[in-house]
Amino acid sequence: MTSTAQTSPDYSSWPVRSVRSRELYDRARSVVPGGVVGQGRIYDPYPLYIDRADGAHVWDVDGNRYLDFHSAFGAVLLGHNHERIRTAMETCLRERGVTFAAAHPLEAELAERIVEMVPCAEMAVFSCTGSEATLHALRLARAVTGRQKVLKFEGNYHGWNEHLNWSVHFDAENEGGPAERPVPYAESAGVAQSARENVLVVQYNDTESLTRIVEEHRDELAAVIVEPMFFNAGVVLAEPGFLEQCRALCDAVGAILIFDEVITGFRVSPGGAQQALGVVPDLVTMGKAVANGMPISVLAGRRDLLENLSPTGPTFFSGTFYGHTLSVAAAVACTQFLSETPELYDQLDALGRRLRDGLREAAAEGDAQVSVESYGSVWSMHFGASSPRTYRDISKTAKTKNAGVQRDYQRWMLERGVYIHPHYMIRGYLTAAHNADHIDHVIESSRSFFAAHRSDLS
């Protein structure tokens, strides 16, 4: 690959063979908007269509094999096609079936495991996606408090629902209002504008503004919802006192504190970020890693709150595929494996530190202005002098997947057999299937990139 300092890259095709991907794209876009199901799967010039996955690797339809550091947006924790999960699903299919849409014994078993593992969990229920879980959490908070407003933080993504899909990706120079008093910015066309009046927005890690705005709306505020680790902007950690103030303010005004742990739940520790950080919310939403990639989400929390869900309470909660038998079977097997192998988290932490430190060393050798952060099995890279602490620090590139040198890096890594999914920042997830050799390959491939792009990055 040629440095962008010398010539503009040709984006008409991929740097790996991709004829079959292009053919599938042309076929799919005649029947599917943009040729993909969902925004997260599209990128220029066309998606690389993945055909299969096993362990730490994925293969595209053209036969290219890659080390996978996308891990299905972090949903795969144990590795693709993990034997324990596969066996549990095969057993379920053979002995039980696919789904009943009726009560079944695995529901209680999974709920018991979650209550045992997650600090705030006294009861738990299951839905299909993180977006559904966060919607139910907010609805429950409104029902219990009798209030309507929700406070969220810029850049935190809580799914597609009308009430929380605000101020996620936007250009802070032209949208979103002043940093000390942001205004909600709709993430999507078609979002009901009437929802705006019940959304309050604050910068992540801005404890002063958080305190002021909560106090101003203390009698109207139903809930504060927050990513306890801000992984939707890379790896941005809560500064000392920030989450503690979220907890204290909710206690003071009678609001419900919701942790969105759809990414961090079961990935950063057996009990999620709340266990790792020592701040316990009232409600938590989880998903992704709980079933190693099978579609299931969790709403858990205090018993007195969860009992307000139907059928024991007046807050509607139901869905044909809620508690889907096959997904619950996978989640039971996954949570059991995690409970039995706590050393897995030490191994993932060690790999994450090895990758972070190696990338930092390689960047320094190449005189590259690159910030690299990690927490446990999640790592991120920002092409800039310092790591972000708020969404606004990266908002200039947060609305595109095609930011110059970042795009060059993804393509460079593809040529060297490493798949990092195009996103608005470089972010990757490690799994139990990754090993030190895989990590070292990423470091050495990155080292060569920093050297080749020295003039762009210094």
Coordinates of C-alpha atoms in Angstrom, one line a residue:
M1 CA 0.0 0.0 0.0
T2 CA 1.3 3.5 -0.9
S3 CA 1.4 6.3 1.7
T4 CA -1.3 8.9 1.2
A5 CA 1.6 11.4 1.4
Q6 CA 2.7 10.2 -2.0
T7 CA -0.5 9.5 -3.9
S8 CA -4.2 9.5 -3.3
P9 CA -5.4 5.9 -2.6
D10 CA -7.7 4.2 -5.1
Y11 CA -10.9 3.4 -3.3
S12 CA -12.6 1.9 -6.4
S13 CA -11.7 -1.6 -5.1
W14 CA -10.3 -3.3 -2.0
P15 CA -6.6 -4.1 -1.5
V16 CA -7.6 -7.8 -1.2
R17 CA -9.4 -9.9 -3.8
S18 CA -13.1 -9.0 -3.6
V19 CA -14.8 -9.9 -6.9
R20 CA -17.3 -12.1 -5.2
S21 CA -18.1 -9.4 -2.6
R22 CA -18.7 -6.9 -5.4
E23 CA -21.0 -9.3 -7.1
L24 CA -23.0 -9.9 -3.9
Y25 CA -23.2 -6.2 -3.3
D26 CA -24.6 -5.6 -6.8
R27 CA -27.1 -8.4 -6.3
A28 CA -28.1 -7.3 -2.8
R29 CA -28.6 -3.6 -3.3
S30 CA -31.4 -4.3 -5.8
V31 CA -33.5 -5.9 -3.0
V32 CA -31.9 -4.5 0.2
P33 CA -31.3 -0.8 0.8
G34 CA -27.6 -0.1 0.3
G35 CA -27.0 -3.9 -0.1
V36 CA -26.8 -4.4 3.7
V37 CA -29.2 -4.9 6.6
G38 CA -28.3 -2.0 8.8
Q39 CA -26.0 1.0 8.8
G40 CA -23.2 -0.7 10.7
R41 CA -22.5 -3.1 7.8
I42 CA -22.0 -0.5 5.0
Y43 CA -18.7 1.1 3.9
D44 CA -17.0 2.1 0.8
P45 CA -16.5 1.0 -1.9
Y46 CA -18.7 -2.0 -0.9
P47 CA -18.8 -4.3 2.0
L48 CA -16.6 -7.4 2.3
Y49 CA -19.2 -10.2 2.7
I50 CA -18.1 -12.5 5.5
D51 CA -18.9 -16.2 4.8
R52 CA -17.9 -18.0 7.9
A53 CA -16.0 -17.7 11.2
D54 CA -14.2 -20.0 13.6
G55 CA -12.1 -19.2 16.6
A56 CA -10.2 -16.0 16.1
H57 CA -10.7 -15.9 12.3
V58 CA -13.2 -15.0 9.7
W59 CA -13.3 -15.8 6.0
D60 CA -14.9 -13.6 3.3
V61 CA -16.7 -14.9 0.3
D62 CA -13.5 -14.5 -1.8
G63 CA -11.6 -16.9 0.4
N64 CA -9.5 -14.3 2.3
R65 CA -8.8 -15.3 5.9
Y66 CA -8.5 -12.6 8.5
L67 CA -7.7 -12.4 12.2
D68 CA -10.9 -11.0 13.5
F69 CA -10.7 -8.0 15.8
H70 CA -14.3 -6.9 15.2
S71 CA -15.8 -9.8 17.0
A72 CA -19.3 -8.9 15.9
F73 CA -19.2 -5.5 17.6
G74 CA -17.9 -7.2 20.7
A75 CA -20.7 -9.8 20.9
V76 CA -18.2 -12.7 20.5
L77 CA -16.2 -13.1 23.7
L78 CA -15.2 -16.8 23.7
G79 CA -14.3 -17.0 20.1
H80 CA -16.4 -17.8 17.0
N81 CA -18.1 -21.2 17.0
H82 CA -17.0 -22.0 20.5
E83 CA -17.4 -25.7 21.3
R84 CA -19.2 -25.2 24.6
I85 CA -21.8 -22.9 23.1
R86 CA -22.2 -24.9 19.9
T87 CA -22.8 -28.1 21.9
A88 CA -25.4 -26.4 24.1
M89 CA -27.2 -25.1 21.0
E90 CA -27.1 -28.5 19.3
T91 CA -28.4 -30.2 22.4
C92 CA -31.2 -27.7 22.6
L93 CA -32.2 -28.2 19.0
R94 CA -32.1 -31.9 19.4
E95 CA -33.8 -32.3 22.7
R96 CA -36.0 -29.2 23.1
G97 CA -36.5 -27.4 19.8
V98 CA -36.0 -23.8 18.5
T99 CA -38.5 -21.8 20.5
F100 CA -41.8 -22.2 22.3
A101 CA -42.9 -18.6 23.1
A102 CA -44.0 -20.2 26.4
A103 CA -42.3 -20.5 29.8
H104 CA -39.4 -23.0 29.9
P105 CA -36.9 -24.1 32.5
L106 CA -33.9 -22.5 31.0
E107 CA -35.3 -19.0 31.7
A108 CA -35.1 -19.4 35.4
E109 CA -31.6 -21.0 35.2
L110 CA -30.3 -18.0 33.2
A111 CA -31.9 -15.5 35.6
E112 CA -30.4 -17.2 38.6
R113 CA -26.9 -17.0 37.0
I114 CA -27.3 -13.3 36.3
V115 CA -28.5 -12.6 39.8
E116 CA -25.5 -14.5 41.1
M117 CA -23.0 -12.7 38.9
V118 CA -24.1 -9.1 38.5
P119 CA -24.0 -6.8 41.6
C120 CA -27.3 -4.9 41.1
A121 CA -29.3 -7.9 39.8
E122 CA -32.0 -9.2 42.2
M123 CA -34.2 -10.1 39.2
A124 CA -33.8 -10.3 35.5
V125 CA -35.8 -10.5 32.3
F126 CA -34.8 -11.1 28.7
S127 CA -35.5 -9.4 25.3
C128 CA -33.7 -9.7 22.0
T129 CA -31.7 -6.5 21.4
G130 CA -29.9 -3.9 23.4
S131 CA -32.3 -1.3 22.0
E132 CA -35.3 -3.1 23.4
A133 CA -33.6 -3.5 26.8
T134 CA -32.8 0.2 27.2
L135 CA -36.4 1.1 26.1
H136 CA -37.9 -1.2 28.7
A137 CA -35.5 0.2 31.3
L138 CA -36.5 3.7 30.6
R139 CA -40.2 2.9 30.5
L140 CA -39.9 1.1 33.8
A141 CA -38.1 4.1 35.4
R142 CA -40.9 6.4 34.2
A143 CA -43.6 4.1 35.5
V144 CA -42.0 3.9 38.9
T145 CA -41.1 7.5 39.4
G146 CA -44.1 9.1 37.6
R147 CA -41.7 11.4 35.8
Q148 CA -40.9 11.8 32.1
K149 CA -37.4 13.2 31.5
V150 CA -34.3 11.2 30.9
L151 CA -30.7 12.4 31.1
K152 CA -28.1 10.9 28.7
F153 CA -24.6 11.7 27.7
E154 CA -23.2 12.8 24.4
G155 CA -21.9 10.0 22.2
N156 CA -23.4 7.3 24.4
Y157 CA -25.4 5.0 22.2
H158 CA -28.4 3.3 23.8
G159 CA -30.0 1.9 20.7
W160 CA -32.5 3.0 18.1
N161 CA -35.5 3.8 20.2
E162 CA -37.2 7.2 20.0
H163 CA -36.4 8.3 23.5
L164 CA -32.6 7.6 23.6
N165 CA -31.5 8.0 19.9
W166 CA -30.2 11.5 20.5
S167 CA -26.8 13.2 20.4
V168 CA -24.9 10.1 19.4
H169 CA -23.0 11.1 16.2
F170 CA -22.9 14.8 15.3
D171 CA -20.5 17.6 14.4
A172 CA -20.2 19.6 17.6
E173 CA -19.0 22.7 15.8
N174 CA -22.4 23.0 14.0
E175 CA -24.8 20.8 16.0
G176 CA -25.6 19.9 19.6
G177 CA -25.4 23.4 21.1
P178 CA -22.7 24.6 23.6
A179 CA -20.6 22.1 25.5
E180 CA -21.7 23.4 29.0
R181 CA -25.4 23.1 28.0
P182 CA -25.9 20.7 25.1
V183 CA -29.2 20.4 23.2
P184 CA -30.5 17.0 21.9
Y185 CA -29.5 16.3 18.4
A186 CA -31.6 13.7 16.6
E187 CA -29.6 10.7 15.3
S188 CA -32.2 9.8 12.7
A189 CA -34.7 11.2 10.4
G190 CA -38.2 10.2 11.5
V191 CA -37.5 10.4 15.2
A192 CA -40.5 11.9 16.9
Q193 CA -39.6 15.5 17.7
S194 CA -42.0 15.4 20.6
A195 CA -39.5 13.1 22.4
R196 CA -37.0 15.9 22.4
E197 CA -38.7 17.8 25.2
N198 CA -38.1 14.9 27.6
V199 CA -34.4 14.4 26.8
L200 CA -31.6 16.1 28.7
V201 CA -28.0 15.9 27.3
V202 CA -24.7 16.4 29.1
Q203 CA -21.1 15.8 28.1
Y204 CA -19.5 12.6 29.4
N205 CA -17.2 13.2 32.3
D206 CA -18.6 16.8 32.9
T207 CA -19.6 16.4 36.5
E208 CA -20.2 20.1 37.0
S209 CA -22.8 20.4 34.2
L210 CA -24.3 17.1 35.2
T211 CA -24.9 18.3 38.8
R212 CA -26.4 21.6 37.6
I213 CA -28.8 20.1 35.1
V214 CA -30.0 17.4 37.4
E215 CA -30.7 20.0 40.1
E216 CA -32.6 22.1 37.6
H217 CA -34.8 19.2 36.6
R218 CA -34.9 17.3 39.9
D219 CA -38.7 17.0 40.1
E220 CA -39.0 15.9 36.4
L221 CA -36.2 13.5 36.1
A222 CA -37.1 9.8 35.8
A223 CA -33.7 8.4 35.0
V224 CA -30.0 8.9 34.2
I225 CA -28.7 6.4 31.7
V226 CA -24.9 6.1 31.1
E227 CA -22.3 3.8 29.6
P228 CA -20.1 3.2 32.7
M229 CA -17.2 2.7 30.3
F230 CA -17.7 4.8 27.2
F231 CA -16.8 2.2 24.6
N232 CA -18.9 3.8 21.8
A233 CA -16.2 6.4 21.5
G234 CA -13.3 3.9 21.7
V235 CA -12.0 3.3 25.2
V236 CA -13.0 6.4 27.2
L237 CA -13.1 5.7 30.9
A238 CA -15.1 7.6 33.5
E239 CA -13.0 10.0 35.4
P240 CA -12.8 9.7 39.2
G241 CA -16.0 10.8 40.9
F242 CA -18.1 11.0 37.7
L243 CA -20.1 7.7 38.1
E244 CA -20.2 8.2 41.8
Q245 CA -21.8 11.6 41.2
C246 CA -24.4 10.0 38.9
R247 CA -25.2 7.6 41.7
A248 CA -25.4 10.3 44.4
L249 CA -27.5 12.7 42.3
C250 CA -30.0 10.0 41.4
D251 CA -30.3 9.1 45.1
A252 CA -30.8 12.8 46.0
V253 CA -33.6 13.5 43.5
G254 CA -35.3 10.1 43.5
A255 CA -34.3 9.2 39.9
I256 CA -33.3 5.8 38.6
L257 CA -29.7 5.2 37.6
I258 CA -29.4 2.9 34.6
F259 CA -26.1 1.5 33.4
D260 CA -26.1 0.5 29.8
E261 CA -23.7 -2.5 29.9
V262 CA -24.8 -3.9 26.5
I263 CA -21.1 -3.9 25.6
T264 CA -19.4 -4.1 29.0
G265 CA -21.7 -6.7 30.6
F266 CA -19.8 -10.0 31.0
R267 CA -17.0 -8.7 28.8
V268 CA -14.9 -6.6 31.3
S269 CA -15.6 -8.9 34.3
P270 CA -18.1 -11.6 35.3
G271 CA -20.3 -8.8 36.9
G272 CA -19.6 -6.2 34.2
A273 CA -18.3 -2.7 34.7
Q274 CA -20.3 -2.1 37.9
Q275 CA -18.3 -4.9 39.5
A276 CA -15.0 -3.6 38.1
L277 CA -15.7 0.0 39.1
G278 CA -17.6 -0.5 42.3
V279 CA -20.6 1.7 41.5
V280 CA -23.9 -0.1 41.5
P281 CA -26.9 1.1 39.4
D282 CA -30.6 0.5 40.0
L283 CA -31.0 -1.1 36.6
V284 CA -28.7 -2.5 34.1
T285 CA -29.1 -3.5 30.4
M286 CA -26.8 -6.2 29.0
G287 CA -26.4 -8.1 25.8
K288 CA -23.8 -9.1 23.2
A289 CA -21.3 -11.2 25.2
V290 CA -23.9 -12.8 27.4
A291 CA -24.5 -15.5 24.8
N292 CA -21.3 -15.2 22.8
G293 CA -23.1 -13.7 19.8
M294 CA -26.6 -15.2 19.9
P295 CA -29.3 -12.5 19.9
I296 CA -30.5 -11.9 23.5
S297 CA -30.5 -8.9 25.9
V298 CA -31.0 -8.6 29.6
L299 CA -32.7 -6.1 31.8
A300 CA -31.8 -6.7 35.5
G301 CA -31.9 -4.7 38.7
R302 CA -33.6 -4.2 42.0
R303 CA -36.4 -6.5 42.9
D304 CA -38.8 -3.6 43.8
L305 CA -38.3 -2.1 40.4
L306 CA -38.5 -5.3 38.3
E307 CA -41.7 -6.4 40.0
N308 CA -43.4 -3.4 38.3
L309 CA -43.0 -5.3 34.9
S310 CA -45.9 -7.3 33.7
P311 CA -47.3 -9.8 34.7
T312 CA -46.7 -8.7 38.3
G313 CA -46.9 -5.0 37.6
P314 CA -48.5 -2.4 35.3
T315 CA -45.5 -1.8 33.0
F316 CA -46.0 -3.9 29.8
F317 CA -43.2 -6.3 29.0
S318 CA -43.6 -9.0 26.5
G319 CA -42.4 -10.3 23.1
T320 CA -42.8 -13.4 21.0
F321 CA -39.0 -14.0 21.0
Y322 CA -38.3 -12.8 24.5
G323 CA -36.6 -15.7 26.3
H324 CA -36.0 -17.4 22.9
T325 CA -35.1 -21.0 23.8
L326 CA -32.0 -21.3 21.7
S327 CA -30.6 -18.0 22.7
V328 CA -31.2 -18.7 26.4
A329 CA -29.5 -22.0 26.0
A330 CA -26.5 -20.3 24.6
A331 CA -26.5 -17.7 27.3
V332 CA -26.7 -20.4 30.1
A333 CA -23.7 -22.2 28.6
C334 CA -21.8 -18.9 28.2
T335 CA -22.4 -17.6 31.7
Q336 CA -21.7 -21.1 33.2
F337 CA -18.3 -21.2 31.3
L338 CA -17.5 -17.6 32.5
S339 CA -18.3 -18.6 36.1
E340 CA -16.1 -21.7 35.9
T341 CA -13.1 -19.9 34.3
P342 CA -12.5 -16.6 36.0
E343 CA -8.9 -16.8 34.9
L344 CA -10.2 -16.0 31.4
Y345 CA -10.4 -12.3 32.4
D346 CA -6.8 -12.2 33.6
Q347 CA -5.8 -13.7 30.2
L348 CA -7.8 -11.2 28.3
D349 CA -6.5 -8.3 30.4
A350 CA -2.9 -9.5 29.7
L351 CA -3.5 -9.6 26.0
G352 CA -5.1 -6.2 26.0
R353 CA -2.1 -4.7 27.8
R354 CA 0.3 -6.4 25.5
L355 CA -1.5 -5.0 22.5
R356 CA -1.8 -1.5 24.0
D357 CA 1.8 -1.2 25.1
G358 CA 3.1 -2.7 21.8
L359 CA 1.0 -0.3 19.7
R360 CA 2.2 2.7 21.8
E361 CA 5.8 1.6 21.5
A362 CA 5.4 1.2 17.7
A363 CA 3.8 4.6 17.4
A364 CA 6.6 6.2 19.3
E365 CA 9.2 4.6 17.1
G366 CA 7.4 5.9 14.0
D367 CA 7.0 9.4 15.5
A368 CA 3.2 8.9 15.0
Q369 CA 0.7 11.0 16.9
V370 CA -1.5 8.2 17.9
S371 CA -3.3 7.5 21.2
V372 CA -4.0 3.9 22.1
E373 CA -6.2 2.9 25.0
S374 CA -7.4 -0.4 26.4
Y375 CA -9.5 -1.8 29.2
G376 CA -9.5 -5.6 29.5
S377 CA -10.4 -7.0 26.1
V378 CA -11.4 -3.8 24.4
W379 CA -8.9 -1.5 22.7
S380 CA -9.0 1.6 20.6
M381 CA -6.8 3.9 18.5
H382 CA -7.2 7.5 17.7
F383 CA -5.1 9.3 15.2
G384 CA -4.3 12.4 17.2
A385 CA -2.1 13.7 20.0
S386 CA -4.2 12.8 23.0
S387 CA -6.9 10.4 24.1
P388 CA -10.5 11.7 24.2
R389 CA -12.3 12.2 27.4
T390 CA -15.6 13.4 25.9
Y391 CA -17.4 12.8 22.6
R392 CA -16.7 16.3 21.4
D393 CA -13.0 15.5 21.4
I394 CA -13.6 13.2 18.4
S395 CA -16.8 14.7 16.9
K396 CA -15.0 16.0 13.7
T397 CA -14.6 12.4 12.5
A398 CA -17.5 10.8 14.3
K399 CA -19.9 11.1 11.4
T400 CA -17.8 9.3 8.8
K401 CA -16.2 5.9 8.4
N402 CA -13.8 7.3 5.8
A403 CA -11.5 9.6 7.7
G404 CA -8.2 9.6 5.7
V405 CA -5.5 7.9 7.6
Q406 CA -7.9 5.8 9.6
R407 CA -9.2 4.3 6.4
D408 CA -5.7 3.7 5.2
Y409 CA -4.9 1.8 8.4
Q410 CA -7.9 -0.5 8.1
R411 CA -6.9 -1.3 4.5
W412 CA -3.2 -1.8 5.4
M413 CA -4.3 -4.3 8.0
L414 CA -6.6 -6.1 5.6
E415 CA -3.6 -6.7 3.3
R416 CA -1.8 -8.3 6.3
G417 CA -4.8 -10.5 7.2
V418 CA -6.3 -8.5 10.0
Y419 CA -10.0 -7.5 10.0
I420 CA -10.8 -4.3 11.8
H421 CA -14.4 -3.3 11.0
P422 CA -14.7 0.2 9.5
H423 CA -16.1 2.5 12.1
Y424 CA -15.7 6.1 13.0
M425 CA -12.8 5.2 15.2
I426 CA -10.4 2.2 15.3
R427 CA -11.8 -0.1 17.9
G428 CA -11.3 -3.8 18.5
Y429 CA -12.4 -6.6 20.7
L430 CA -10.3 -9.5 21.9
T431 CA -11.7 -13.0 22.5
A432 CA -10.6 -16.1 24.3
A433 CA -9.5 -17.4 20.9
H434 CA -6.8 -14.8 20.5
N435 CA -3.3 -15.4 21.6
A436 CA 0.0 -13.6 21.9
D437 CA 1.1 -14.4 18.4
H438 CA -2.1 -12.8 17.1
I439 CA -1.4 -9.7 19.2
D440 CA 2.2 -9.5 18.0
H441 CA 1.1 -9.7 14.4
V442 CA -1.1 -6.7 14.8
I443 CA 1.7 -4.8 16.5
E444 CA 4.2 -5.5 13.8
S445 CA 1.7 -4.7 11.0
S446 CA 0.9 -1.5 12.7
R447 CA 4.6 -0.7 13.2
S448 CA 5.1 -0.9 9.4
F449 CA 2.1 1.3 8.9
F450 CA 3.4 4.0 11.2
A451 CA 6.7 3.9 9.4
A452 CA 5.2 4.1 5.9
H453 CA 2.9 7.0 7.0
R454 CA 5.4 8.9 9.1
S455 CA 4.8 12.2 7.2
D456 CA 1.0 11.9 7.7
L457 CA 1.2 11.0 11.4
S458 CA 4.0 13.0 12.8

